[in-house]
PDB file of C-alpha atoms and ligand atoms in Angstrom:
ATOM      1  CA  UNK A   1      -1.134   9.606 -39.543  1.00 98.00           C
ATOM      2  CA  UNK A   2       1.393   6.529 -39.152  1.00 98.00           C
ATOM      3  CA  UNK A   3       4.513   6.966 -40.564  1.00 99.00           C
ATOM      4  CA  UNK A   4       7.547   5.344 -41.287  1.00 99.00           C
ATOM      5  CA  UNK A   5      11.138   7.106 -40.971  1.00 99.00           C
ATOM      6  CA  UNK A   6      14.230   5.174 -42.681  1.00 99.00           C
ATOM      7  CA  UNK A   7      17.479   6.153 -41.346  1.00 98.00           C
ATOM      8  CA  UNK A   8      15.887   7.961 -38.172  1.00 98.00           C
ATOM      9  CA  UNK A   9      18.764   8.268 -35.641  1.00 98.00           C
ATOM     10  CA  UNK A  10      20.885  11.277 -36.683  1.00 98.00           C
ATOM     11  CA  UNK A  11      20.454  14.118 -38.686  1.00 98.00           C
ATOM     12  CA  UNK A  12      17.706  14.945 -41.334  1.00 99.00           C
ATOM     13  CA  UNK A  13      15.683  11.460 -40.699  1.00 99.00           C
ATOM     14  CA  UNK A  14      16.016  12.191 -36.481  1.00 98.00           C
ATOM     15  CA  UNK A  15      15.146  15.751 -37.078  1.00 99.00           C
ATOM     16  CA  UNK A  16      12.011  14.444 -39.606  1.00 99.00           C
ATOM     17  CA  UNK A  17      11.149  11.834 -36.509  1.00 99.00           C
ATOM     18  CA  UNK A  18      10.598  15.118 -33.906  1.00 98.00           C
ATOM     19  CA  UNK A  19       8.844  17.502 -36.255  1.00 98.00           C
ATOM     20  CA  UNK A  20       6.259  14.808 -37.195  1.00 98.00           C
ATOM     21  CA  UNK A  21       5.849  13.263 -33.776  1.00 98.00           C
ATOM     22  CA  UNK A  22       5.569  16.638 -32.209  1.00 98.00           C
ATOM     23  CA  UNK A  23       2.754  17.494 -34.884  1.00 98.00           C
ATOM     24  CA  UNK A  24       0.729  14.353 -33.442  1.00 98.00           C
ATOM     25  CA  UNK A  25       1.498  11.632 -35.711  1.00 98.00           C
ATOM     26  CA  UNK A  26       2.396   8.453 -34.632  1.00 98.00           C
ATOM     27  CA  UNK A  27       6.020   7.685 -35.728  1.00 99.00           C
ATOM     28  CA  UNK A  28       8.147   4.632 -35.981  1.00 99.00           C
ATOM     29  CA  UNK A  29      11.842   4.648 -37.265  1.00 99.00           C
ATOM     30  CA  UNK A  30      14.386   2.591 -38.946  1.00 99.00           C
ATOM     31  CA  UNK A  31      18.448   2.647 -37.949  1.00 98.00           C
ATOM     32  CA  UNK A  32      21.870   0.689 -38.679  1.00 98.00           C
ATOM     33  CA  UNK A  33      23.148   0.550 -35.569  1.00 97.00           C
ATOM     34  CA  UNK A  34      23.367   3.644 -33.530  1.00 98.00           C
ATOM     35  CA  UNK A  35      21.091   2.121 -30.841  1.00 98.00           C
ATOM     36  CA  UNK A  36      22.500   4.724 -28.360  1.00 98.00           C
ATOM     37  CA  UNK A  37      21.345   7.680 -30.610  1.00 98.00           C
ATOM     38  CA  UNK A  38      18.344   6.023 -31.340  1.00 98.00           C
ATOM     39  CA  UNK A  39      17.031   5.502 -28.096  1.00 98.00           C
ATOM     40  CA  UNK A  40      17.865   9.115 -27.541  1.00 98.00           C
ATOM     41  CA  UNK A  41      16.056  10.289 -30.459  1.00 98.00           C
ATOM     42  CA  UNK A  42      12.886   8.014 -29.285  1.00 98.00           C
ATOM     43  CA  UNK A  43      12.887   9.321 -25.611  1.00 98.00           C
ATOM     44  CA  UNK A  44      12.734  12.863 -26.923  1.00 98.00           C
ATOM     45  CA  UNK A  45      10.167  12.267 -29.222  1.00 98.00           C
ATOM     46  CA  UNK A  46       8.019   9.364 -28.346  1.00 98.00           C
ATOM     47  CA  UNK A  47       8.973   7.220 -31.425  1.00 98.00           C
ATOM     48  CA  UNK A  48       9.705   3.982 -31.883  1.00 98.00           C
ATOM     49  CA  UNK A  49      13.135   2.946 -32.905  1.00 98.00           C
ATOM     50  CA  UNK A  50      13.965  -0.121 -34.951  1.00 98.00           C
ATOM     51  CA  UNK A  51      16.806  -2.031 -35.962  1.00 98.00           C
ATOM     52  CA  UNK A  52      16.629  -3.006 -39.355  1.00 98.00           C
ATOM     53  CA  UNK A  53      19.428  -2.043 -42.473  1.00 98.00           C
ATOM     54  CA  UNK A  54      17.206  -0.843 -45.379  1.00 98.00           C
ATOM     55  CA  UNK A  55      19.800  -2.912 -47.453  1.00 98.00           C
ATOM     56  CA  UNK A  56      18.354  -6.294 -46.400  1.00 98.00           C
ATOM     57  CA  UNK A  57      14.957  -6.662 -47.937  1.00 98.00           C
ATOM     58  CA  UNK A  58      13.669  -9.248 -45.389  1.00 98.00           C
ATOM     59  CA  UNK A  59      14.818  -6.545 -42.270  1.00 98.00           C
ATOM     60  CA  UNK A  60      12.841  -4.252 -44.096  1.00 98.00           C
ATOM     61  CA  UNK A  61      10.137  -6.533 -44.471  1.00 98.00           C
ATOM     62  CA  UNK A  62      10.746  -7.515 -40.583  1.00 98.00           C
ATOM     63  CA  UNK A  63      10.860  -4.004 -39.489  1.00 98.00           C
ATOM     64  CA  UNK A  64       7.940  -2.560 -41.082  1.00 98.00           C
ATOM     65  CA  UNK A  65       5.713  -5.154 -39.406  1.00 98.00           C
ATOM     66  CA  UNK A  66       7.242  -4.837 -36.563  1.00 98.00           C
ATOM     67  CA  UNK A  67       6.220  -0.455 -36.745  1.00 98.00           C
ATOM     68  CA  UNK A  68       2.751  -1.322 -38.020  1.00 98.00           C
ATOM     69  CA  UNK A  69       2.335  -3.753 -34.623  1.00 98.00           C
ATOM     70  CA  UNK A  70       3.928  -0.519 -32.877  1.00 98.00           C
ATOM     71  CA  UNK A  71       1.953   2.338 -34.908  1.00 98.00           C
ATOM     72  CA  UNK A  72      -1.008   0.736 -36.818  1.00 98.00           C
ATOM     73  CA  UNK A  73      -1.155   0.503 -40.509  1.00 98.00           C
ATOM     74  CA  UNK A  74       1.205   2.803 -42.307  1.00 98.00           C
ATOM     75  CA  UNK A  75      -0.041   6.035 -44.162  1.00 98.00           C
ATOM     76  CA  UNK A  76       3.055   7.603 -44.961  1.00 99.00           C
ATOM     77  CA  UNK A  77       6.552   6.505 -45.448  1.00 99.00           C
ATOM     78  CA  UNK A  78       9.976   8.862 -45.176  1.00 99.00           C
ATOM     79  CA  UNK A  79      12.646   6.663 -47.257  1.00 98.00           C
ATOM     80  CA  UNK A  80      15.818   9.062 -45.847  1.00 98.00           C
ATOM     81  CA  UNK A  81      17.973   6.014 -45.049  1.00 98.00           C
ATOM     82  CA  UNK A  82      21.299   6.915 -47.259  1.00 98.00           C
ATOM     83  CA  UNK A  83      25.324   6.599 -46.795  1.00 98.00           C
ATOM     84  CA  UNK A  84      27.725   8.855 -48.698  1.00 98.00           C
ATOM     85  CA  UNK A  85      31.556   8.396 -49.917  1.00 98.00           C
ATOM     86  CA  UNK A  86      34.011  10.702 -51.468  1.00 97.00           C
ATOM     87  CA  UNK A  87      36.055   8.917 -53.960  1.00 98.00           C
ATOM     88  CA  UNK A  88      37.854   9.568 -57.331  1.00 98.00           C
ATOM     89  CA  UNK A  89      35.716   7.449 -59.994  1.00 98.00           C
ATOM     90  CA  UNK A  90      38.840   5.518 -61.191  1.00 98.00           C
ATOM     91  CA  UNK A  91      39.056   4.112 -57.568  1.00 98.00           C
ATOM     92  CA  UNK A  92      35.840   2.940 -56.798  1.00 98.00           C
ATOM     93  CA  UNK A  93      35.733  -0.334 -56.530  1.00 98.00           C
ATOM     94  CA  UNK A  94      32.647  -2.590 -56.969  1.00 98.00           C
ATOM     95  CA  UNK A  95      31.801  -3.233 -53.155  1.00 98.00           C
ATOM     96  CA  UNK A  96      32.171   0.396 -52.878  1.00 98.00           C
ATOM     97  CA  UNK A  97      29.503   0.764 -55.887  1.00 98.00           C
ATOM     98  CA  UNK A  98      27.315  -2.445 -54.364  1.00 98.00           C
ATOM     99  CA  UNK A  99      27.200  -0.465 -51.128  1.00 98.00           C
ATOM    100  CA  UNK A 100      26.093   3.028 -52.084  1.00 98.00           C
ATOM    101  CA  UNK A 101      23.350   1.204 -54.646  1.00 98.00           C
ATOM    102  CA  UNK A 102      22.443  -1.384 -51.280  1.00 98.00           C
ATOM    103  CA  UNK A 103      21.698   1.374 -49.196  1.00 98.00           C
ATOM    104  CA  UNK A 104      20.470   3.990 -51.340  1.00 98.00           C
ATOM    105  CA  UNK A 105      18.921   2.677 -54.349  1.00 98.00           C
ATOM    106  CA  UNK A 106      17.863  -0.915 -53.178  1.00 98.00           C
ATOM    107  CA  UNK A 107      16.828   0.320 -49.377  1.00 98.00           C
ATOM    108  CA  UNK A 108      14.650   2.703 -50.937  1.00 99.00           C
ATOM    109  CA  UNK A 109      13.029  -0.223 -53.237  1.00 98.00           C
ATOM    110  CA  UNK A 110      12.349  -2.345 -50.310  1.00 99.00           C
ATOM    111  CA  UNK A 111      10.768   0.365 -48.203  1.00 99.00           C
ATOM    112  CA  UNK A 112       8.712   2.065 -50.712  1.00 99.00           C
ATOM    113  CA  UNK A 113       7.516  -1.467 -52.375  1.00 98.00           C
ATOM    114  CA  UNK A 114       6.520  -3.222 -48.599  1.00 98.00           C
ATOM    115  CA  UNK A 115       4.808  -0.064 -47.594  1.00 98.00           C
ATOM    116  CA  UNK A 116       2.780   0.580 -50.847  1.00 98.00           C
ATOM    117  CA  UNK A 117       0.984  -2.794 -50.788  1.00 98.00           C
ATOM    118  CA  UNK A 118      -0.896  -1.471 -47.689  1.00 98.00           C
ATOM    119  CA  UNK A 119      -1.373   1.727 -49.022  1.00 98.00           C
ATOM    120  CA  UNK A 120      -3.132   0.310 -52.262  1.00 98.00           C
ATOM    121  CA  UNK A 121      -5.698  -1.410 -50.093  1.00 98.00           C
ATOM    122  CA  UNK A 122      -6.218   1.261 -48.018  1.00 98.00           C
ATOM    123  CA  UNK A 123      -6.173   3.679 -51.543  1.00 98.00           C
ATOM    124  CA  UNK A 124      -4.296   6.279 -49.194  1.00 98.00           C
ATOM    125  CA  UNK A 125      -0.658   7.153 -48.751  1.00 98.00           C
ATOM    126  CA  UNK A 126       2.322   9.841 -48.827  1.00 98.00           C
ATOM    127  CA  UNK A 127       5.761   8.472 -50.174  1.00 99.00           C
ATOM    128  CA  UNK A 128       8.600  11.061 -49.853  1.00 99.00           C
ATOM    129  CA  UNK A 129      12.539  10.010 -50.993  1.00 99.00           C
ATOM    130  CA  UNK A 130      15.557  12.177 -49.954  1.00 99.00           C
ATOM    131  CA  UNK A 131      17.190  12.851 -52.703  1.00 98.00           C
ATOM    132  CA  UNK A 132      20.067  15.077 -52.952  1.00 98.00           C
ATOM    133  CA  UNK A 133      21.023  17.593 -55.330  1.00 98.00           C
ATOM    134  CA  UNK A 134      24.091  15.911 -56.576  1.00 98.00           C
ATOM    135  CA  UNK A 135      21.325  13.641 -58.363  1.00 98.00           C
ATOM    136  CA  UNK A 136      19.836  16.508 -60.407  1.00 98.00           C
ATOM    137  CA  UNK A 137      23.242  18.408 -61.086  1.00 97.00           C
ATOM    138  CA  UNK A 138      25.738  14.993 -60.472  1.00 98.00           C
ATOM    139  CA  UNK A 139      28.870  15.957 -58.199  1.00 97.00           C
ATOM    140  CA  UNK A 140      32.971  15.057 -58.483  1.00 97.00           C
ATOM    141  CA  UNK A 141      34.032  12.290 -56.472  1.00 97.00           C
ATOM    142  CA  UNK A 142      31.215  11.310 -55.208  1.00 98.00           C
ATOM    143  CA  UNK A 143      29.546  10.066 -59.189  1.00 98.00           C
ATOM    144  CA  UNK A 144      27.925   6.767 -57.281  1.00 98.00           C
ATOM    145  CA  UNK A 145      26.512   8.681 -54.931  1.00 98.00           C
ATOM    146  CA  UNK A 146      24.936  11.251 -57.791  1.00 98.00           C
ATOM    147  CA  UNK A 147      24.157   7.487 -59.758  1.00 98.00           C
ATOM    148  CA  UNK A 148      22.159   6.514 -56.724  1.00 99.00           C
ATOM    149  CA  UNK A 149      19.980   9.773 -56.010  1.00 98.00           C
ATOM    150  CA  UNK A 150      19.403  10.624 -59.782  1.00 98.00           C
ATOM    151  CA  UNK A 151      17.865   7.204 -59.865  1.00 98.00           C
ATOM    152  CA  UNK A 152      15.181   8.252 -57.016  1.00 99.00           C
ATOM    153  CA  UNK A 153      14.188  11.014 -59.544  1.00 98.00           C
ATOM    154  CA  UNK A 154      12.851   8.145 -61.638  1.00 98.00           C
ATOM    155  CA  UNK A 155      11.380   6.244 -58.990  1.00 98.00           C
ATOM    156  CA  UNK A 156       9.518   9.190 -58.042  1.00 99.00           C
ATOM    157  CA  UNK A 157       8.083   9.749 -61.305  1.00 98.00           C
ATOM    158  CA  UNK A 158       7.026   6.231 -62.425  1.00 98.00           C
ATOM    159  CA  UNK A 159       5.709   5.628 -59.074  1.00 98.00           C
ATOM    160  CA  UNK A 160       3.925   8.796 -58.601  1.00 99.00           C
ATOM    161  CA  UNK A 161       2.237   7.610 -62.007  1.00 99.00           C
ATOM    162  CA  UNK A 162       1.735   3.792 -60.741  1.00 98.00           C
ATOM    163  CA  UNK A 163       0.347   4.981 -57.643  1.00 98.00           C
ATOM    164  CA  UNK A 164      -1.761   8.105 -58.308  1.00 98.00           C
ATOM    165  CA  UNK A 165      -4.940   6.266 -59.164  1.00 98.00           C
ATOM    166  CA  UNK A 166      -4.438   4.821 -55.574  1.00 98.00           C
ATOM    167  CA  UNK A 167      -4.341   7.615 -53.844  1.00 98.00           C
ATOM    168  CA  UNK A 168      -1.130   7.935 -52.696  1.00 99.00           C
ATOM    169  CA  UNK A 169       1.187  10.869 -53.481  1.00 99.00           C
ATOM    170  CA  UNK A 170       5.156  10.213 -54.071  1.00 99.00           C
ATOM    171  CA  UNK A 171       7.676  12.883 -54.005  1.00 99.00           C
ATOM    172  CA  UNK A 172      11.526  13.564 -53.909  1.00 99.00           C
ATOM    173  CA  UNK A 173      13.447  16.379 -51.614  1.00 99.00           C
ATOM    174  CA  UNK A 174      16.754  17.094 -53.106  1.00 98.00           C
ATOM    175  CA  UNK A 175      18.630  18.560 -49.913  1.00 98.00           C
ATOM    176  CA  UNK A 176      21.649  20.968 -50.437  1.00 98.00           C
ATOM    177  CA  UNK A 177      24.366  21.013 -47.469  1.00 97.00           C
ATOM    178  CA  UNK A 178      22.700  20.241 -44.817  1.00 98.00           C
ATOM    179  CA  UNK A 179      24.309  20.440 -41.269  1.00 97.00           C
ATOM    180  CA  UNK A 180      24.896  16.396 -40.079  1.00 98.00           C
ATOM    181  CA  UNK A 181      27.436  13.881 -39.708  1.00 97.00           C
ATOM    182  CA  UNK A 182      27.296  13.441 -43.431  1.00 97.00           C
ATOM    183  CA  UNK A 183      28.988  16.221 -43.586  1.00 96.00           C
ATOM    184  CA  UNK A 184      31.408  16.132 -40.920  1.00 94.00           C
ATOM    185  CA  UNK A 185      34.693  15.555 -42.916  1.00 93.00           C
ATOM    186  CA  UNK A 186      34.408  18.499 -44.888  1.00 93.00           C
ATOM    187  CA  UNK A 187      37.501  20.647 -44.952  1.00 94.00           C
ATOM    188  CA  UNK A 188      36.670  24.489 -43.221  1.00 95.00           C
ATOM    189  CA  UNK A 189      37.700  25.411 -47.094  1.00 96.00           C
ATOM    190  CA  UNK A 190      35.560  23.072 -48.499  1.00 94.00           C
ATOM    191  CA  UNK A 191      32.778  24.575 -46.424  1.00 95.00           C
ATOM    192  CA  UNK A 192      33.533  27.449 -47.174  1.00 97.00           C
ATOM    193  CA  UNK A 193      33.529  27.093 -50.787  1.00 96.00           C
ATOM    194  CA  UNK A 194      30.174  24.973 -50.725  1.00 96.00           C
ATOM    195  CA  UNK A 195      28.634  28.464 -48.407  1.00 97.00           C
ATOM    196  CA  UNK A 196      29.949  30.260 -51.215  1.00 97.00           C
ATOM    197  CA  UNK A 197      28.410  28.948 -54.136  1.00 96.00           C
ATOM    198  CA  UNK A 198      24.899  28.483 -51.689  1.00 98.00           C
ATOM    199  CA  UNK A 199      22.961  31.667 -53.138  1.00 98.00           C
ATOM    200  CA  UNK A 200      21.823  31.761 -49.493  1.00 98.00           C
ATOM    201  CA  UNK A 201      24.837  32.103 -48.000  1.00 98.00           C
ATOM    202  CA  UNK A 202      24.519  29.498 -45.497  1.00 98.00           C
ATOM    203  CA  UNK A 203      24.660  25.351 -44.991  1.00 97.00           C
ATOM    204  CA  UNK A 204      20.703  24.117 -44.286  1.00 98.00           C
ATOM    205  CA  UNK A 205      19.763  22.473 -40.860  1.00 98.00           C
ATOM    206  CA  UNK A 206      18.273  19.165 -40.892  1.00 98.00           C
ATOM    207  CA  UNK A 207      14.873  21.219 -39.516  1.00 98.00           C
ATOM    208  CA  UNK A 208      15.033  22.545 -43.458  1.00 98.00           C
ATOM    209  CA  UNK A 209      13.977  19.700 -44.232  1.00 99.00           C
ATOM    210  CA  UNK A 210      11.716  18.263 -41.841  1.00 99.00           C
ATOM    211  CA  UNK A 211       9.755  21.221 -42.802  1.00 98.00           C
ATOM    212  CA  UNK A 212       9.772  20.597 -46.642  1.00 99.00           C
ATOM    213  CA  UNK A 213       9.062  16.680 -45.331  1.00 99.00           C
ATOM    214  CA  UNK A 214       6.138  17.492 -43.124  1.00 98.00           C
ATOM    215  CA  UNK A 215       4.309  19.767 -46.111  1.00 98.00           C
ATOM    216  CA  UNK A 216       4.776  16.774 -48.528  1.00 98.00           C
ATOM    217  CA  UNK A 217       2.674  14.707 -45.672  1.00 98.00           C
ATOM    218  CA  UNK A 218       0.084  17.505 -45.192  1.00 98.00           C
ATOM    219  CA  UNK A 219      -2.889  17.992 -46.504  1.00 98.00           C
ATOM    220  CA  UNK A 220      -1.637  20.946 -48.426  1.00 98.00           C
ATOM    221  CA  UNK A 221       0.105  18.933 -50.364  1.00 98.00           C
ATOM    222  CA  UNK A 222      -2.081  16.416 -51.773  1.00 98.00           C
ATOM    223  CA  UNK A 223      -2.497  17.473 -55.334  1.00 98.00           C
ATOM    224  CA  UNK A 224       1.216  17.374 -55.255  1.00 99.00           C
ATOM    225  CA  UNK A 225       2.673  14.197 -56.592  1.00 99.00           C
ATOM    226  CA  UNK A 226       5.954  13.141 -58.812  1.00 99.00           C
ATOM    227  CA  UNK A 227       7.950  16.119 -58.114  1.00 98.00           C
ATOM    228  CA  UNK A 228      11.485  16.999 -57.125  1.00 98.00           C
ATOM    229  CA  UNK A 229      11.568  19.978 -54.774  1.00 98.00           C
ATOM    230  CA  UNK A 230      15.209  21.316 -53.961  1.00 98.00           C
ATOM    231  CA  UNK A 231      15.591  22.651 -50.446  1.00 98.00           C
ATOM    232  CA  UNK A 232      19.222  23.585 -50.911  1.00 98.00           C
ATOM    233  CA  UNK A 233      19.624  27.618 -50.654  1.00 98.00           C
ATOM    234  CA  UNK A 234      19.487  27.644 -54.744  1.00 98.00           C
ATOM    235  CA  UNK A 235      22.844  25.796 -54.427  1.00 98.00           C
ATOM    236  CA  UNK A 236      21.801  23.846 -57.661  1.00 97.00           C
ATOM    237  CA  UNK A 237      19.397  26.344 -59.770  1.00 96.00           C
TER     238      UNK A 237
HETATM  239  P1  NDP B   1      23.557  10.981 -41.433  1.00 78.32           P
HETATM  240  O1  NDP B   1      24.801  10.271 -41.822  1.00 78.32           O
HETATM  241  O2  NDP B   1      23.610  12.099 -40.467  1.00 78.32           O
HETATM  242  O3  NDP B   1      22.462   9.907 -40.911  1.00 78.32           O
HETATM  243  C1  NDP B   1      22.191   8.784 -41.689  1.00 78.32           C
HETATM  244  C2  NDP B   1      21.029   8.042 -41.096  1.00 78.32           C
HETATM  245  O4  NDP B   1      20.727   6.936 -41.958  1.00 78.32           O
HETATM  246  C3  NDP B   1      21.344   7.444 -39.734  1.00 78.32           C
HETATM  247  O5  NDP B   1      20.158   7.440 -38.975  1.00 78.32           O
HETATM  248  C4  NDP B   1      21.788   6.016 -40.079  1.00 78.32           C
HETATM  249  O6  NDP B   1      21.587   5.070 -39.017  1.00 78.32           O
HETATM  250  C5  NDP B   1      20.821   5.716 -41.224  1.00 78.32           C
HETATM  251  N1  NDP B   1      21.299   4.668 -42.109  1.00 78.32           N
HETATM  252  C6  NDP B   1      22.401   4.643 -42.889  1.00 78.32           C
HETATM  253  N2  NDP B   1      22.495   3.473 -43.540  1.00 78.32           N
HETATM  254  C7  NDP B   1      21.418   2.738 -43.152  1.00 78.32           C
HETATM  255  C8  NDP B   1      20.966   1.434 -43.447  1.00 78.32           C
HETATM  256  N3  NDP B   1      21.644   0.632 -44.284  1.00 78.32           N
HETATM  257  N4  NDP B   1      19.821   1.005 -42.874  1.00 78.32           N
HETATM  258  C9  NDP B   1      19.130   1.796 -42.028  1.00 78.32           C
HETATM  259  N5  NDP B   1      19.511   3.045 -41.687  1.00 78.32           N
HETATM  260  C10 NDP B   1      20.647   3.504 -42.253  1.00 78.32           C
HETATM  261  O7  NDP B   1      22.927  11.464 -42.826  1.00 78.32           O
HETATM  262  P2  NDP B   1      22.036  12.742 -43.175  1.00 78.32           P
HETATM  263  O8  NDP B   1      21.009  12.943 -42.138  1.00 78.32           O
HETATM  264  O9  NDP B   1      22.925  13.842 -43.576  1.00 78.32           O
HETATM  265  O10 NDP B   1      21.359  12.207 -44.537  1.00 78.32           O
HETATM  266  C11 NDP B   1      20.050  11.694 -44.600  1.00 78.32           C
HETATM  267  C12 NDP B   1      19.643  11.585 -46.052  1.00 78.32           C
HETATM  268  O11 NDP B   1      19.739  12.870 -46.675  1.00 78.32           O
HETATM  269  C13 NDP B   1      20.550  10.649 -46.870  1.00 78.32           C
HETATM  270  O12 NDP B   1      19.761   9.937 -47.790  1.00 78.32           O
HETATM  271  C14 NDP B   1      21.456  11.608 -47.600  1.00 78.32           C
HETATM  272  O13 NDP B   1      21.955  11.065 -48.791  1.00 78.32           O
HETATM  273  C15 NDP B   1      20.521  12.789 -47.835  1.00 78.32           C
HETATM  274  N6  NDP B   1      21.225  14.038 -48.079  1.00 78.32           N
HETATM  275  C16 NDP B   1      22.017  14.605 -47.099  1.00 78.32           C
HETATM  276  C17 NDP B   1      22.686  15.790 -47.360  1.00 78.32           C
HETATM  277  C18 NDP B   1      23.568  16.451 -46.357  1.00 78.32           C
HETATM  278  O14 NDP B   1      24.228  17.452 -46.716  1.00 78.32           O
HETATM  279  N7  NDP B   1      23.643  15.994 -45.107  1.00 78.32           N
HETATM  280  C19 NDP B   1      22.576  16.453 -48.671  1.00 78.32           C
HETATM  281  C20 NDP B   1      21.727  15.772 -49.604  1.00 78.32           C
HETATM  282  C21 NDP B   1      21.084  14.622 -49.306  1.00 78.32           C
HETATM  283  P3  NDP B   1      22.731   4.829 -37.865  1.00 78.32           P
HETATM  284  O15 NDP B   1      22.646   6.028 -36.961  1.00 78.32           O
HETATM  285  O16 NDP B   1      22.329   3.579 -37.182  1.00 78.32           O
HETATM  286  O17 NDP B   1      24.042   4.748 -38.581  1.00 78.32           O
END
């Protein structure tokens, strides 16, 4: 298959990149601007990296002609792109609030909506969002991030009904701590506490899921459509 990885140069979205390149697909990838981590992630898996910020509709537009001159048409897109902030809710302000919605809400829009065009004609595809599961259970400080990945439960729905006569399968992984940058300013306590209330007693790896990722894309998956699957150690059961 072809497929498209938003937000491919660190953590879940490079570790998505590998898995699915190493399975034989042909990949092509989407960062901000990490070049230098992108071209690393490329070398090592024999992607193509991108430029192009999910939050501009005509980069997106630019960027996913640019893969399909790269990797052919595109079968199946990864829309992982997504920024985080810890904030009380009193002191968000609204560039704060534009931001999170740009990058997470809107970038998935763009992707999903250039990509699925293609698919239609083709009556084939596989559409998988990253969720979180702050968007099924909503988290403290962090409510426009929960805003932004509760509202890729709908889009998963309503497309998975739009699209389903086409062929094309759309589903949402809700991640639970996962081991990345993201997550880098936690507190040791904080991470400890998270661990702690993780029935599985530990944070997830970015391979977690890749894995999850690459069954949504598989052919094992495709009576599968307009679900939320939590790969999060039954953090939010
Ligand atoms: P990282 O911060 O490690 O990586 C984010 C990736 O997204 C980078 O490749 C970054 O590119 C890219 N990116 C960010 N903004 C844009 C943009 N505007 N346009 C294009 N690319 C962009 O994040 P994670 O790997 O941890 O998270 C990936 C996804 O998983 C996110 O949607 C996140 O919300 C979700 N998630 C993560 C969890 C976790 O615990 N880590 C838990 C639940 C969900 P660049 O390198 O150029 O900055």
């Amino acid at each position: 298959m072809n497929i498209l990885v938003t937000g491919g140069s660190r953590g879940i979205g490079a570790a998505c990149v590998k898995a699915l390149a190493a399975e034989g697909h042909r990949v092509a990838f989407f960062y901000r601007n990490n070049k230098e981590a992108a071209e690393r992630v490329a070398a090592d898996s024999g992607a193509f990296a991108i430029q192009a910020d999910v939050s501009d509709s005509e980069a997106v537009a630019k960027g996913i002609a640019e893969a399909e001159e790269r990797i052919g048409p595109i079968d199946a897109l990864v829309c992982n792109a997504g920024i985080s902030q810890s904030r009380l809710f009193t002191e968000i302000t609204d560039e704060d609030f534009r931001r999170m919605c740009a990058t997470n809400l809107d970038g998935a829009f763009y992707a999903a909506r250039d990509v699925a065009r293609g698919m239609v004609r083709r009556h084939f595809g596989r559409i998988v969002f990253i969720g979180s599961m702050w968007g099924k259970s909503g988290a403290a400080c962090e409510v426009h991030y929960s805003a932004t990945k509760a509202a890729l439960r709908g889009m998963t729905t309503g497309l998975a009904k739009e699209l389903g006569p086409s062929n094309i399968t759309v589903n949402c992984i809700e991640p639970g701590v996962i081991d990345t940058d993201m997550n880098k300013n936690l507190t040791e306590s904080d991470l400890a506490s998270l661990i702690d209330d993780t029935p599985l007693c530990r944070v997830g790896t970015p391979e977690d899921i890749a894995n999850a990722v690459s069954f949504f894309l598989s052919d094992k998956a495709s009576f599968i459509t307009g679900q939320m699957l939590g790969v999060d150690g039954g953090f939010a059961i």
